[in-house]
Amino acid sequence: MEEASYEDPYEDPYEVVDRVRGDYTGAVYGSLLAASVVVGAGTLGSFPRLQLIALLLGTGVVFWAAHVFAHLFGARMAGRLSWRVIRRTAREERPIIEAAVPPAVAAAISPLLGLGPHGIAWTALLVALAGQVGWATVAAKRAGASRRMMAVAGAINLFLGLLIVLLKVGIQH
């Protein structure tokens, strides 16, 4: 776990505490993004699983880069851009990419289970949604939330995931 450092005079001490505890926003967001990518790709019809894997990982990298840029642009406007800030920001936003890996792995191994293109897409989607709910629950726990609030965080993310599933079903029919 990263030690809190107050060397940067522009850094908010509360931000440091949040980082030390662990910020899972990127993982939750990345999981929802991955689910959306699977749904979007599924609307194009049948496609090779390697394209889905490349689309999942590529989209994760592009959104990671966009988030890093957005944070750095804000830091630059505040006059505090340095290599240290760039590296820290890139590292903090990394969960967006990492959240795309489990659905990509699920897509990669789905043929071993005898699944066709639709089965691969559904498997990748369900893995992405499980990640979303799981990361939201872990985030709530790490933030010190009660069990009830952890359940609420999980339920809200499950609801968001179900909206993605309904979108997939609605588009395909």
XYZ file of N, CA, C and O in Angstrom, residues 91-152:
248
model
N -0.968 5.461 -13.068
C -1.115 4.296 -12.178
C -2.502 4.277 -11.534
O -3.132 3.226 -11.433
N -2.994 5.427 -11.101
C -4.298 5.486 -10.437
C -5.442 5.128 -11.383
O -6.453 4.580 -10.946
N -5.294 5.434 -12.658
C -6.352 5.149 -13.627
C -6.236 3.748 -14.237
O -7.100 3.325 -14.993
N -5.176 3.021 -13.909
C -4.923 1.686 -14.462
C -6.084 0.692 -14.268
O -6.315 -0.160 -15.129
N -6.864 0.775 -13.190
C -7.972 -0.187 -13.052
C -8.972 -0.169 -14.201
O -9.668 -1.162 -14.430
N -9.039 0.925 -14.954
C -9.934 0.952 -16.119
C -9.488 -0.112 -17.120
O -10.312 -0.842 -17.668
N -8.177 -0.214 -17.338
C -7.652 -1.242 -18.242
C -7.808 -2.617 -17.607
O -8.244 -3.574 -18.250
N -7.454 -2.725 -16.345
C -7.481 -4.022 -15.661
C -8.881 -4.632 -15.648
O -9.027 -5.849 -15.689
N -9.908 -3.786 -15.602
C -11.282 -4.297 -15.577
C -11.666 -4.956 -16.900
O -12.585 -5.785 -16.931
N -10.976 -4.641 -17.976
C -11.273 -5.254 -19.276
C -10.649 -6.640 -19.405
O -11.058 -7.423 -20.266
N -9.676 -6.949 -18.566
C -8.952 -8.219 -18.699
C -9.832 -9.442 -18.399
O -9.853 -10.390 -19.203
N -10.562 -9.503 -17.280
C -11.375 -10.705 -17.029
C -12.393 -11.022 -18.130
O -12.481 -12.182 -18.551
N -13.157 -10.029 -18.658
C -14.059 -10.385 -19.755
C -13.300 -10.821 -21.014
O -13.768 -11.694 -21.753
N -12.127 -10.238 -21.258
C -11.322 -10.647 -22.414
C -10.827 -12.084 -22.232
O -10.853 -12.880 -23.182
N -10.412 -12.426 -21.022
C -9.983 -13.802 -20.738
C -11.171 -14.758 -20.885
O -11.037 -15.847 -21.452
N -12.334 -14.332 -20.405
C -13.537 -15.170 -20.545
C -13.838 -15.411 -22.023
O -14.173 -16.541 -22.412
N -13.702 -14.377 -22.837
C -13.925 -14.543 -24.276
C -12.886 -15.483 -24.877
O -13.208 -16.305 -25.742
N -11.663 -15.389 -24.384
C -10.577 -16.220 -24.919
C -10.783 -17.700 -24.600
O -10.508 -18.557 -25.443
N -11.270 -18.004 -23.407
C -11.397 -19.417 -23.012
C -12.779 -20.009 -23.281
O -12.959 -21.220 -23.170
N -13.747 -19.174 -23.657
C -15.112 -19.661 -23.903
C -15.195 -20.773 -24.938
O -15.993 -21.699 -24.772
N -14.405 -20.742 -26.004
C -14.481 -21.857 -26.968
C -14.107 -23.205 -26.352
O -14.567 -24.241 -26.823
N -13.290 -23.178 -25.307
C -12.945 -24.425 -24.624
C -14.180 -25.058 -23.985
O -14.203 -26.255 -23.721
N -15.186 -24.221 -23.742
C -16.441 -24.710 -23.171
C -17.456 -25.058 -24.268
O -18.611 -25.358 -23.974
N -17.008 -24.943 -25.521
C -17.887 -25.264 -26.639
C -18.882 -24.169 -26.968
O -19.919 -24.445 -27.577
N -18.590 -22.939 -26.588
C -19.519 -21.840 -26.827
C -19.288 -21.210 -28.196
O -18.151 -21.034 -28.626
N -20.377 -20.838 -28.826
C -20.313 -20.118 -30.095
C -20.231 -18.624 -29.849
O -20.110 -18.179 -28.694
N -20.334 -17.813 -30.899
C -20.196 -16.358 -30.760
C -21.155 -15.732 -29.742
O -20.747 -14.880 -28.959
N -22.406 -16.168 -29.736
C -23.362 -15.594 -28.773
C -23.021 -16.011 -27.340
O -23.111 -15.205 -26.414
N -22.632 -17.248 -27.161
C -22.232 -17.725 -25.837
C -20.984 -17.017 -25.333
O -20.878 -16.690 -24.145
N -20.047 -16.758 -26.245
C -18.829 -16.032 -25.880
C -19.195 -14.624 -25.411
O -18.708 -14.152 -24.376
N -20.059 -13.959 -26.181
C -20.462 -12.594 -25.816
C -21.182 -12.562 -24.469
O -20.910 -11.697 -23.629
N -22.094 -13.507 -24.251
C -22.815 -13.541 -22.975
C -21.867 -13.835 -21.810
O -21.995 -13.247 -20.739
N -20.928 -14.734 -22.031
C -19.964 -15.060 -20.970
C -19.126 -13.839 -20.623
O -18.943 -13.506 -19.444
N -18.615 -13.150 -21.635
C -17.810 -11.942 -21.398
C -18.641 -10.870 -20.695
O -18.155 -10.202 -19.770
N -19.891 -10.732 -21.109
C -20.780 -9.744 -20.482
C -21.018 -10.071 -19.012
O -20.907 -9.200 -18.144
N -21.320 -11.308 -18.723
C -21.586 -11.697 -17.330
C -20.339 -11.542 -16.452
O -20.440 -11.127 -15.293
N -19.168 -11.840 -17.009
C -17.926 -11.658 -16.244
C -17.696 -10.163 -15.974
O -17.319 -9.775 -14.862
N -17.949 -9.320 -16.967
C -17.790 -7.872 -16.767
C -18.746 -7.364 -15.693
O -18.359 -6.569 -14.821
N -19.982 -7.834 -15.732
C -20.970 -7.389 -14.746
C -20.648 -7.910 -13.345
O -20.840 -7.190 -12.355
N -20.155 -9.136 -13.270
C -19.742 -9.668 -11.965
C -18.597 -8.827 -11.411
O -18.555 -8.525 -10.213
N -17.682 -8.410 -12.278
C -16.595 -7.534 -11.846
C -17.117 -6.201 -11.341
O -16.675 -5.694 -10.309
N -18.068 -5.656 -12.050
C -18.649 -4.368 -11.654
C -19.275 -4.448 -10.268
O -19.011 -3.614 -9.405
N -20.087 -5.448 -10.041
C -20.748 -5.622 -8.739
C -19.703 -5.924 -7.662
O -19.739 -5.361 -6.568
N -18.771 -6.793 -7.989
C -17.727 -7.155 -7.022
C -16.876 -5.965 -6.610
O -16.640 -5.741 -5.417
N -16.405 -5.181 -7.594
C -15.572 -4.020 -7.265
C -16.347 -2.971 -6.477
O -15.798 -2.343 -5.566
N -17.620 -2.773 -6.810
C -18.421 -1.801 -6.062
C -18.570 -2.236 -4.610
O -18.487 -1.408 -3.687
N -18.764 -3.518 -4.393
C -18.910 -4.044 -3.035
C -17.604 -3.933 -2.264
O -17.586 -3.525 -1.101
N -16.501 -4.281 -2.919
C -15.180 -4.155 -2.280
C -14.892 -2.697 -1.952
O -14.383 -2.383 -0.866
N -15.224 -1.803 -2.862
C -14.993 -0.373 -2.623
C -15.762 0.099 -1.394
O -15.229 0.834 -0.557
N -17.014 -0.339 -1.290
C -17.826 0.050 -0.137
C -17.214 -0.491 1.154
O -17.122 0.211 2.163
N -16.766 -1.743 1.112
C -16.164 -2.347 2.306
C -14.888 -1.613 2.702
O -14.686 -1.285 3.864
N -14.026 -1.353 1.716
C -12.756 -0.667 1.992
C -12.971 0.755 2.494
O -12.137 1.303 3.187
N -14.098 1.354 2.126
C -14.417 2.698 2.581
C -15.015 2.691 3.987
O -15.316 3.740 4.544
N -15.206 1.491 4.549
C -15.735 1.392 5.903
C -17.249 1.370 5.971
O -17.826 1.614 7.034
N -17.907 1.076 4.866
C -19.364 1.061 4.844
C -19.902 -0.120 5.663
O -19.234 -1.137 5.817
N -21.111 0.060 6.139
C -21.788 -1.027 6.851
C -22.152 -2.113 5.840
O -22.125 -1.895 4.630
N -22.530 -3.270 6.347
C -22.962 -4.358 5.453
C -24.159 -3.933 4.617
O -24.278 -4.296 3.454
N -25.023 -3.177 5.228
C -26.200 -2.701 4.494
C -25.782 -1.816 3.327
O -26.283 -1.959 2.219
N -24.848 -0.895 3.559
C -24.387 -0.013 2.489
C -23.605 -0.794 1.430
O -23.659 -0.461 0.244
N -22.884 -1.836 1.853
C -22.195 -2.686 0.883
C -23.221 -3.363 -0.018
O -23.039 -3.444 -1.235
N -24.300 -3.843 0.590
C -25.367 -4.486 -0.184
C -26.032 -3.481 -1.126
O -26.344 -3.820 -2.280
N -26.220 -2.257 -0.657
C -26.810 -1.213 -1.505
C -25.891 -0.923 -2.694
O -26.352 -0.831 -3.839
